[in-house]
mmCIF file with all atom_site columns, C-alpha atoms in Angstrom:
data_model
loop_
_atom_site.group_PDB
_atom_site.id
_atom_site.type_symbol
_atom_site.label_atom_id
_atom_site.label_alt_id
_atom_site.label_comp_id
_atom_site.label_asym_id
_atom_site.label_entity_id
_atom_site.label_seq_id
_atom_site.pdbx_PDB_ins_code
_atom_site.Cartn_x
_atom_site.Cartn_y
_atom_site.Cartn_z
_atom_site.occupancy
_atom_site.B_iso_or_equiv
_atom_site.pdbx_formal_charge
_atom_site.auth_seq_id
_atom_site.auth_comp_id
_atom_site.auth_asym_id
_atom_site.auth_atom_id
_atom_site.pdbx_PDB_model_num
ATOM 1   C CA . ALA A 1 1   ? 6.047   0.704   -5.899 1.00 84.00 ? 138 ALA A CA 1
ATOM 2   C CA . VAL A 1 2   ? 7.865   -1.012  -3.054 1.00 86.00 ? 139 VAL A CA 1
ATOM 3   C CA . TYR A 1 3   ? 11.656  -0.852  -2.856 1.00 85.00 ? 140 TYR A CA 1
ATOM 4   C CA . ALA A 1 4   ? 13.737  -3.082  -0.588 1.00 87.00 ? 141 ALA A CA 1
ATOM 5   C CA . VAL A 1 5   ? 16.522  -1.367  1.340  1.00 88.00 ? 142 VAL A CA 1
ATOM 6   C CA . GLY A 1 6   ? 18.189  -4.424  2.834  1.00 89.00 ? 143 GLY A CA 1
ATOM 7   C CA . ASP A 1 7   ? 15.566  -5.932  5.145  1.00 89.00 ? 144 ASP A CA 1
ATOM 8   C CA . THR A 1 8   ? 13.427  -2.766  5.262  1.00 90.00 ? 145 THR A CA 1
ATOM 9   C CA . PHE A 1 9   ? 11.199  -1.175  2.643  1.00 90.00 ? 146 PHE A CA 1
ATOM 10  C CA . VAL A 1 10  ? 10.273  2.177   1.168  1.00 87.00 ? 147 VAL A CA 1
ATOM 11  C CA . GLU A 1 11  ? 6.917   2.421   -0.574 1.00 85.00 ? 148 GLU A CA 1
ATOM 12  C CA . VAL A 1 12  ? 6.097   5.177   -3.032 1.00 83.00 ? 149 VAL A CA 1
ATOM 13  C CA . ILE A 1 13  ? 2.382   5.574   -3.602 1.00 82.00 ? 150 ILE A CA 1
ATOM 14  C CA . SER A 1 14  ? 0.458   7.624   -6.123 1.00 82.00 ? 151 SER A CA 1
ATOM 15  C CA . PRO A 1 15  ? -3.331  7.343   -6.066 1.00 86.00 ? 152 PRO A CA 1
ATOM 16  C CA . THR A 1 16  ? -4.837  6.261   -9.381 1.00 88.00 ? 153 THR A CA 1
ATOM 17  C CA . GLN A 1 17  ? -8.427  7.066   -8.509 1.00 91.00 ? 154 GLN A CA 1
ATOM 18  C CA . PRO A 1 18  ? -10.193 9.870   -6.647 1.00 89.00 ? 155 PRO A CA 1
ATOM 19  C CA . ASP A 1 19  ? -11.178 9.801   -2.967 1.00 90.00 ? 156 ASP A CA 1
ATOM 20  C CA . THR A 1 20  ? -8.558  7.418   -1.569 1.00 87.00 ? 157 THR A CA 1
ATOM 21  C CA . ALA A 1 21  ? -7.175  7.754   1.965  1.00 79.00 ? 158 ALA A CA 1
ATOM 22  C CA . ALA A 1 22  ? -3.672  8.407   0.615  1.00 79.00 ? 159 ALA A CA 1
ATOM 23  C CA . GLY A 1 23  ? -5.019  10.906  -1.926 1.00 85.00 ? 160 GLY A CA 1
ATOM 24  C CA . ARG A 1 24  ? -6.904  12.850  0.750  1.00 84.00 ? 161 ARG A CA 1
ATOM 25  C CA . TYR A 1 25  ? -3.778  12.908  2.902  1.00 79.00 ? 162 TYR A CA 1
ATOM 26  C CA . LEU A 1 26  ? -1.674  14.203  -0.011 1.00 82.00 ? 163 LEU A CA 1
ATOM 27  C CA . ASP A 1 27  ? -4.319  16.863  -0.718 1.00 84.00 ? 164 ASP A CA 1
ATOM 28  C CA . ARG A 1 28  ? -4.268  18.024  2.917  1.00 80.00 ? 165 ARG A CA 1
ATOM 29  C CA . ARG A 1 29  ? -0.468  18.225  2.783  1.00 80.00 ? 166 ARG A CA 1
ATOM 30  C CA . GLY A 1 30  ? -0.544  20.151  -0.502 1.00 81.00 ? 167 GLY A CA 1
ATOM 31  C CA . GLY A 1 31  ? 1.206   17.506  -2.606 1.00 81.00 ? 168 GLY A CA 1
ATOM 32  C CA . ASP A 1 32  ? 4.048   15.028  -2.362 1.00 82.00 ? 169 ASP A CA 1
ATOM 33  C CA . CYS A 1 33  ? 5.098   14.061  1.145  1.00 82.00 ? 170 CYS A CA 1
ATOM 34  C CA . GLY A 1 34  ? 6.068   11.239  3.449  1.00 83.00 ? 171 GLY A CA 1
ATOM 35  C CA . TYR A 1 35  ? 2.809   10.003  4.878  1.00 83.00 ? 172 TYR A CA 1
ATOM 36  C CA . MET A 1 36  ? 3.085   6.617   6.639  1.00 91.00 ? 173 MET A CA 1
ATOM 37  C CA . ALA A 1 37  ? 5.496   4.847   8.956  1.00 95.00 ? 174 ALA A CA 1
ATOM 38  C CA . MET A 1 38  ? 5.088   1.087   9.392  1.00 95.00 ? 175 MET A CA 1
ATOM 39  C CA . PHE A 1 39  ? 6.578   -0.766  12.339 1.00 96.00 ? 176 PHE A CA 1
ATOM 40  C CA . GLU A 1 40  ? 7.052   -4.490  12.950 1.00 96.00 ? 177 GLU A CA 1
ATOM 41  C CA . LEU A 1 41  ? 5.989   -5.689  16.398 1.00 95.00 ? 178 LEU A CA 1
ATOM 42  C CA . ASP A 1 42  ? 6.110   -9.126  17.997 1.00 93.00 ? 179 ASP A CA 1
ATOM 43  C CA . ASP A 1 43  ? 2.875   -9.723  19.873 1.00 96.00 ? 180 ASP A CA 1
ATOM 44  C CA . GLU A 1 44  ? -0.582  -9.099  18.417 1.00 97.00 ? 181 GLU A CA 1
ATOM 45  C CA . THR A 1 45  ? -2.453  -9.509  21.717 1.00 98.00 ? 182 THR A CA 1
ATOM 46  C CA . ALA A 1 46  ? -0.116  -7.166  23.630 1.00 97.00 ? 183 ALA A CA 1
ATOM 47  C CA . THR A 1 47  ? -0.256  -4.636  20.776 1.00 98.00 ? 184 THR A CA 1
ATOM 48  C CA . ARG A 1 48  ? -4.067  -4.643  20.633 1.00 98.00 ? 185 ARG A CA 1
ATOM 49  C CA . ASP A 1 49  ? -4.285  -4.411  24.442 1.00 98.00 ? 186 ASP A CA 1
ATOM 50  C CA . ARG A 1 50  ? -1.880  -1.447  24.447 1.00 98.00 ? 187 ARG A CA 1
ATOM 51  C CA . LEU A 1 51  ? -3.894  0.324   21.728 1.00 98.00 ? 188 LEU A CA 1
ATOM 52  C CA . ASP A 1 52  ? -7.128  -0.236  23.681 1.00 98.00 ? 189 ASP A CA 1
ATOM 53  C CA . ARG A 1 53  ? -5.537  1.053   26.909 1.00 98.00 ? 190 ARG A CA 1
ATOM 54  C CA . LEU A 1 54  ? -4.261  4.164   25.113 1.00 98.00 ? 191 LEU A CA 1
ATOM 55  C CA . GLY A 1 55  ? -7.556  4.813   23.306 1.00 98.00 ? 192 GLY A CA 1
ATOM 56  C CA . VAL A 1 56  ? -5.948  4.473   19.858 1.00 98.00 ? 193 VAL A CA 1
ATOM 57  C CA . ARG A 1 57  ? -8.433  3.386   17.211 1.00 98.00 ? 194 ARG A CA 1
ATOM 58  C CA . ILE A 1 58  ? -7.700  0.995   14.356 1.00 98.00 ? 195 ILE A CA 1
ATOM 59  C CA . VAL A 1 59  ? -9.125  2.344   11.085 1.00 96.00 ? 196 VAL A CA 1
ATOM 60  C CA . TRP A 1 60  ? -8.128  -0.561  8.837  1.00 96.00 ? 197 TRP A CA 1
ATOM 61  C CA . GLN A 1 61  ? -6.814  -4.039  9.452  1.00 98.00 ? 198 GLN A CA 1
ATOM 62  C CA . THR A 1 62  ? -6.134  -7.253  7.650  1.00 97.00 ? 199 THR A CA 1
ATOM 63  C CA . GLY A 1 63  ? -4.938  -10.632 8.819  1.00 97.00 ? 200 GLY A CA 1
ATOM 64  C CA . HIS A 1 64  ? -3.232  -13.477 6.974  1.00 96.00 ? 201 HIS A CA 1
ATOM 65  C CA . PRO A 1 65  ? -1.356  -16.515 8.286  1.00 95.00 ? 202 PRO A CA 1
ATOM 66  C CA . ASP A 1 66  ? 1.941   -14.615 7.890  1.00 96.00 ? 203 ASP A CA 1
ATOM 67  C CA . ILE A 1 67  ? 0.923   -11.065 8.895  1.00 97.00 ? 204 ILE A CA 1
ATOM 68  C CA . VAL A 1 68  ? -1.523  -8.887  10.806 1.00 98.00 ? 205 VAL A CA 1
ATOM 69  C CA . ASP A 1 69  ? -1.542  -5.274  9.609  1.00 97.00 ? 206 ASP A CA 1
ATOM 70  C CA . LEU A 1 70  ? -3.149  -2.545  11.736 1.00 98.00 ? 207 LEU A CA 1
ATOM 71  C CA . HIS A 1 71  ? -3.511  1.051   10.499 1.00 97.00 ? 208 HIS A CA 1
ATOM 72  C CA . LEU A 1 72  ? -4.105  3.545   13.297 1.00 97.00 ? 209 LEU A CA 1
ATOM 73  C CA . HIS A 1 73  ? -6.512  6.481   13.241 1.00 96.00 ? 210 HIS A CA 1
ATOM 74  C CA . PRO A 1 74  ? -4.701  9.655   12.109 1.00 90.00 ? 211 PRO A CA 1
ATOM 75  C CA . LYS A 1 75  ? -6.489  11.726  14.772 1.00 91.00 ? 212 LYS A CA 1
ATOM 76  C CA . ASP A 1 76  ? -5.093  9.406   17.455 1.00 96.00 ? 213 ASP A CA 1
ATOM 77  C CA . MET A 1 77  ? -1.534  9.593   16.087 1.00 94.00 ? 214 MET A CA 1
ATOM 78  C CA . THR A 1 78  ? -0.143  12.941  14.967 1.00 93.00 ? 215 THR A CA 1
ATOM 79  C CA . GLY A 1 79  ? 2.863   13.550  12.760 1.00 93.00 ? 216 GLY A CA 1
ATOM 80  C CA . ALA A 1 80  ? 2.210   10.811  10.199 1.00 92.00 ? 217 ALA A CA 1
ATOM 81  C CA . ILE A 1 81  ? -0.066  7.855   9.633  1.00 91.00 ? 218 ILE A CA 1
ATOM 82  C CA . VAL A 1 82  ? 1.159   4.852   11.650 1.00 97.00 ? 219 VAL A CA 1
ATOM 83  C CA . ALA A 1 83  ? 0.726   1.183   10.764 1.00 97.00 ? 220 ALA A CA 1
ATOM 84  C CA . LEU A 1 84  ? 1.740   -1.784  12.908 1.00 98.00 ? 221 LEU A CA 1
ATOM 85  C CA . ASP A 1 85  ? 2.607   -5.192  11.454 1.00 97.00 ? 222 ASP A CA 1
ATOM 86  C CA . ILE A 1 86  ? 2.930   -8.429  13.391 1.00 97.00 ? 223 ILE A CA 1
ATOM 87  C CA . THR A 1 87  ? 4.721   -10.885 11.100 1.00 96.00 ? 224 THR A CA 1
ATOM 88  C CA . SER A 1 88  ? 5.394   -14.609 11.061 1.00 95.00 ? 225 SER A CA 1
ATOM 89  C CA . PRO A 1 89  ? 8.211   -15.263 10.773 1.00 96.00 ? 226 PRO A CA 1
ATOM 90  C CA . ARG A 1 90  ? 9.614   -12.005 12.103 1.00 94.00 ? 227 ARG A CA 1
ATOM 91  C CA . GLY A 1 91  ? 11.250  -10.096 9.267  1.00 94.00 ? 228 GLY A CA 1
ATOM 92  C CA . SER A 1 92  ? 8.890   -11.334 6.549  1.00 95.00 ? 229 SER A CA 1
ATOM 93  C CA . TRP A 1 93  ? 6.631   -8.814  4.831  1.00 94.00 ? 230 TRP A CA 1
ATOM 94  C CA . ARG A 1 94  ? 4.212   -10.078 2.177  1.00 94.00 ? 231 ARG A CA 1
ATOM 95  C CA . TRP A 1 95  ? 3.924   -6.687  0.479  1.00 91.00 ? 232 TRP A CA 1
ATOM 96  C CA . GLY A 1 96  ? 7.656   -6.835  -0.317 1.00 92.00 ? 233 GLY A CA 1
ATOM 97  C CA . GLY A 1 97  ? 6.876   -9.408  -3.018 1.00 91.00 ? 234 GLY A CA 1
ATOM 98  C CA . PRO A 1 98  ? 6.350   -13.173 -3.231 1.00 93.00 ? 235 PRO A CA 1
ATOM 99  C CA . ALA A 1 99  ? 9.775   -14.025 -1.805 1.00 94.00 ? 236 ALA A CA 1
ATOM 100 C CA . TRP A 1 100 ? 8.913   -12.096 1.385  1.00 94.00 ? 237 TRP A CA 1
ATOM 101 C CA . ALA A 1 101 ? 5.473   -13.694 2.004  1.00 93.00 ? 238 ALA A CA 1
ATOM 102 C CA . GLY A 1 102 ? 5.875   -15.935 5.041  1.00 93.00 ? 239 GLY A CA 1
ATOM 103 C CA . SER A 1 103 ? 9.673   -15.983 4.737  1.00 94.00 ? 240 SER A CA 1
ATOM 104 C CA . VAL A 1 104 ? 12.754  -13.825 4.968  1.00 94.00 ? 241 VAL A CA 1
ATOM 105 C CA . PRO A 1 105 ? 14.770  -14.336 1.796  1.00 92.00 ? 242 PRO A CA 1
ATOM 106 C CA . SER A 1 106 ? 18.425  -13.535 1.435  1.00 92.00 ? 243 SER A CA 1
ATOM 107 C CA . HIS A 1 107 ? 18.673  -9.889  0.520  1.00 89.00 ? 244 HIS A CA 1
ATOM 108 C CA . ALA A 1 108 ? 21.178  -7.171  -0.195 1.00 86.00 ? 245 ALA A CA 1
ATOM 109 C CA . PRO A 1 109 ? 22.778  -5.389  2.763  1.00 88.00 ? 246 PRO A CA 1
ATOM 110 C CA . GLY A 1 110 ? 21.382  -2.094  3.949  1.00 88.00 ? 247 GLY A CA 1
ATOM 111 C CA . ALA A 1 111 ? 18.531  -0.769  6.028  1.00 89.00 ? 248 ALA A CA 1
ATOM 112 C CA . LEU A 1 112 ? 16.319  2.183   6.709  1.00 92.00 ? 249 LEU A CA 1
ATOM 113 C CA . MET A 1 113 ? 17.921  3.610   9.853  1.00 94.00 ? 250 MET A CA 1
ATOM 114 C CA . SER A 1 114 ? 15.829  6.608   10.854 1.00 95.00 ? 251 SER A CA 1
ATOM 115 C CA . LEU A 1 115 ? 12.821  8.760   10.167 1.00 96.00 ? 252 LEU A CA 1
ATOM 116 C CA . THR A 1 116 ? 12.375  12.413  10.973 1.00 97.00 ? 253 THR A CA 1
ATOM 117 C CA . VAL A 1 117 ? 8.735   13.280  11.571 1.00 97.00 ? 254 VAL A CA 1
ATOM 118 C CA . ALA A 1 118 ? 7.436   16.853  11.709 1.00 96.00 ? 255 ALA A CA 1
ATOM 119 C CA . ALA A 1 119 ? 4.603   17.454  14.198 1.00 96.00 ? 256 ALA A CA 1
ATOM 120 C CA . VAL A 1 120 ? 2.912   20.562  15.595 1.00 96.00 ? 257 VAL A CA 1
ATOM 121 C CA . ASP A 1 121 ? 3.663   19.330  19.139 1.00 97.00 ? 258 ASP A CA 1
ATOM 122 C CA . PRO A 1 122 ? 6.778   17.153  18.729 1.00 97.00 ? 259 PRO A CA 1
ATOM 123 C CA . ASP A 1 123 ? 7.094   16.407  22.458 1.00 97.00 ? 260 ASP A CA 1
ATOM 124 C CA . LYS A 1 124 ? 3.519   15.138  22.773 1.00 96.00 ? 261 LYS A CA 1
ATOM 125 C CA . THR A 1 125 ? 3.823   13.229  19.487 1.00 97.00 ? 262 THR A CA 1
ATOM 126 C CA . ALA A 1 126 ? 7.062   11.554  20.612 1.00 97.00 ? 263 ALA A CA 1
ATOM 127 C CA . ASP A 1 127 ? 5.403   10.476  23.866 1.00 96.00 ? 264 ASP A CA 1
ATOM 128 C CA . ARG A 1 128 ? 2.371   9.096   22.019 1.00 97.00 ? 265 ARG A CA 1
ATOM 129 C CA . TRP A 1 129 ? 4.423   7.119   19.494 1.00 97.00 ? 266 TRP A CA 1
ATOM 130 C CA . ALA A 1 130 ? 6.638   5.802   22.318 1.00 97.00 ? 267 ALA A CA 1
ATOM 131 C CA . ALA A 1 131 ? 3.581   4.520   24.190 1.00 97.00 ? 268 ALA A CA 1
ATOM 132 C CA . VAL A 1 132 ? 2.065   2.915   21.077 1.00 98.00 ? 269 VAL A CA 1
ATOM 133 C CA . LEU A 1 133 ? 5.357   1.298   20.021 1.00 97.00 ? 270 LEU A CA 1
ATOM 134 C CA . ASP A 1 134 ? 6.273   0.358   23.607 1.00 96.00 ? 271 ASP A CA 1
ATOM 135 C CA . ALA A 1 135 ? 9.615   2.099   23.014 1.00 95.00 ? 272 ALA A CA 1
ATOM 136 C CA . PRO A 1 136 ? 11.467  4.192   25.572 1.00 89.00 ? 273 PRO A CA 1
ATOM 137 C CA . PRO A 1 137 ? 11.383  7.884   24.659 1.00 85.00 ? 274 PRO A CA 1
ATOM 138 C CA . ASP A 1 138 ? 14.474  10.043  24.910 1.00 90.00 ? 275 ASP A CA 1
ATOM 139 C CA . GLY A 1 139 ? 13.064  13.526  24.564 1.00 92.00 ? 276 GLY A CA 1
ATOM 140 C CA . ARG A 1 140 ? 12.043  13.904  20.939 1.00 96.00 ? 277 ARG A CA 1
ATOM 141 C CA . ARG A 1 141 ? 13.756  10.691  19.858 1.00 96.00 ? 278 ARG A CA 1
ATOM 142 C CA . LEU A 1 142 ? 12.693  7.049   20.031 1.00 96.00 ? 279 LEU A CA 1
ATOM 143 C CA . ALA A 1 143 ? 15.303  4.320   19.950 1.00 94.00 ? 280 ALA A CA 1
ATOM 144 C CA . LEU A 1 144 ? 13.913  1.254   18.218 1.00 93.00 ? 281 LEU A CA 1
ATOM 145 C CA . GLU A 1 145 ? 15.042  -2.342  18.018 1.00 85.00 ? 282 GLU A CA 1
ATOM 146 C CA . GLY A 1 146 ? 17.935  -2.900  15.641 1.00 83.00 ? 283 GLY A CA 1
ATOM 147 C CA . GLY A 1 147 ? 19.402  0.560   16.186 1.00 89.00 ? 284 GLY A CA 1
ATOM 148 C CA . GLN A 1 148 ? 16.693  2.356   14.235 1.00 94.00 ? 285 GLN A CA 1
ATOM 149 C CA . ARG A 1 149 ? 15.293  5.643   15.498 1.00 96.00 ? 286 ARG A CA 1
ATOM 150 C CA . VAL A 1 150 ? 12.504  8.156   15.003 1.00 97.00 ? 287 VAL A CA 1
ATOM 151 C CA . THR A 1 151 ? 13.164  11.835  15.655 1.00 97.00 ? 288 THR A CA 1
ATOM 152 C CA . PHE A 1 152 ? 10.413  14.436  15.991 1.00 98.00 ? 289 PHE A CA 1
ATOM 153 C CA . VAL A 1 153 ? 10.788  18.072  14.917 1.00 98.00 ? 290 VAL A CA 1
ATOM 154 C CA . GLY A 1 154 ? 8.404   21.017  14.933 1.00 97.00 ? 291 GLY A CA 1
ATOM 155 C CA . ALA A 1 155 ? 5.861   21.629  12.176 1.00 95.00 ? 292 ALA A CA 1
ATOM 156 C CA . ALA A 1 156 ? 4.318   25.041  11.537 1.00 94.00 ? 293 ALA A CA 1
ATOM 157 C CA . ASP A 1 157 ? 0.765   23.691  11.247 1.00 91.00 ? 294 ASP A CA 1
ATOM 158 C CA . PRO A 1 158 ? -1.117  20.389  10.875 1.00 89.00 ? 295 PRO A CA 1
ATOM 159 C CA . GLY A 1 159 ? -0.849  20.641  7.082  1.00 86.00 ? 296 GLY A CA 1
ATOM 160 C CA . SER A 1 160 ? 2.936   20.462  7.291  1.00 89.00 ? 297 SER A CA 1
ATOM 161 C CA . GLU A 1 161 ? 3.088   17.381  9.529  1.00 91.00 ? 298 GLU A CA 1
ATOM 162 C CA . GLY A 1 162 ? 4.583   14.222  8.068  1.00 92.00 ? 299 GLY A CA 1
ATOM 163 C CA . ILE A 1 163 ? 7.790   12.343  7.382  1.00 94.00 ? 300 ILE A CA 1
ATOM 164 C CA . VAL A 1 164 ? 10.356  14.908  6.264  1.00 93.00 ? 301 VAL A CA 1
ATOM 165 C CA . ALA A 1 165 ? 13.587  12.883  6.213  1.00 94.00 ? 302 ALA A CA 1
ATOM 166 C CA . VAL A 1 166 ? 14.789  9.284   5.972  1.00 93.00 ? 303 VAL A CA 1
ATOM 167 C CA . THR A 1 167 ? 18.290  8.023   6.706  1.00 93.00 ? 304 THR A CA 1
ATOM 168 C CA . VAL A 1 168 ? 19.457  4.812   5.065  1.00 91.00 ? 305 VAL A CA 1
ATOM 169 C CA . ASP A 1 169 ? 22.457  2.551   5.460  1.00 89.00 ? 306 ASP A CA 1
ATOM 170 C CA . PHE A 1 170 ? 22.907  1.541   1.862  1.00 78.00 ? 307 PHE A CA 1
ATOM 171 C CA . ALA A 1 171 ? 26.189  1.169   -0.023 1.00 74.00 ? 308 ALA A CA 1
ATOM 172 C CA . GLY A 1 172 ? 26.430  3.751   -2.757 1.00 74.00 ? 309 GLY A CA 1
ATOM 173 C CA . ALA A 1 173 ? 23.448  5.757   -1.539 1.00 72.00 ? 310 ALA A CA 1
ATOM 174 C CA . GLN A 1 174 ? 23.392  9.385   -2.583 1.00 81.00 ? 311 GLN A CA 1
ATOM 175 C CA . ASP A 1 175 ? 21.433  12.143  -0.923 1.00 88.00 ? 312 ASP A CA 1
ATOM 176 C CA . ALA A 1 176 ? 18.184  12.752  -2.776 1.00 87.00 ? 313 ALA A CA 1
ATOM 177 C CA . THR A 1 177 ? 14.716  14.164  -2.338 1.00 87.00 ? 314 THR A CA 1
ATOM 178 C CA . VAL A 1 178 ? 11.959  11.735  -3.300 1.00 84.00 ? 315 VAL A CA 1
ATOM 179 C CA . CYS A 1 179 ? 8.319   12.866  -3.215 1.00 82.00 ? 316 CYS A CA 1
ATOM 180 C CA . GLY A 1 180 ? 9.176   15.777  -0.924 1.00 84.00 ? 317 GLY A CA 1
ATOM 181 C CA . VAL A 1 181 ? 11.157  13.652  1.570  1.00 89.00 ? 318 VAL A CA 1
ATOM 182 C CA . ARG A 1 182 ? 14.916  14.044  2.018  1.00 88.00 ? 319 ARG A CA 1
ATOM 183 C CA . PHE A 1 183 ? 16.817  10.716  1.889  1.00 86.00 ? 320 PHE A CA 1
ATOM 184 C CA . SER A 1 184 ? 20.447  10.621  3.064  1.00 89.00 ? 321 SER A CA 1
ATOM 185 C CA . GLU A 1 185 ? 23.034  8.009   3.954  1.00 84.00 ? 322 GLU A CA 1
ATOM 186 C CA . ASP A 1 186 ? 23.579  7.208   7.630  1.00 69.00 ? 323 ASP A CA 1
#
């Protein structure tokens, strides 16, 4: 299920068949968890060139007139699975529903403001994500366009890596834990 939070989205996934990528990830993590962070970028050619230069492999990709979606190899990106979307127009996202395919409809206010990602080596992971996203690192924090941020914290072992917290700017939001991830208001 995909839920709009203003102009950003939260997807909750539950595998319905055995041997899916998400199912294997959930098994490795021991159950419910935050597993993927998706980022919108502007330039497909520059993004692909940067990935090639950094030695980051693409494990799955799809292209449509309104979006290119690139999923990066988990062994090349620690902390969580990372996907990169290049959209046209910027701000559209076809998986948000028909109104979002190739357009940015009017939507309720609010946004996903930050992610906290647990990684065995949070400093190295922050540097890697910064290079892939072409975002300036500030220690264990990345400042993204639109005031969003990603913060990296320590994880005890690879099985405990993943998204552990999400901060939203959403009127009436209440703190909650969803699928093992803490959600709180900004």
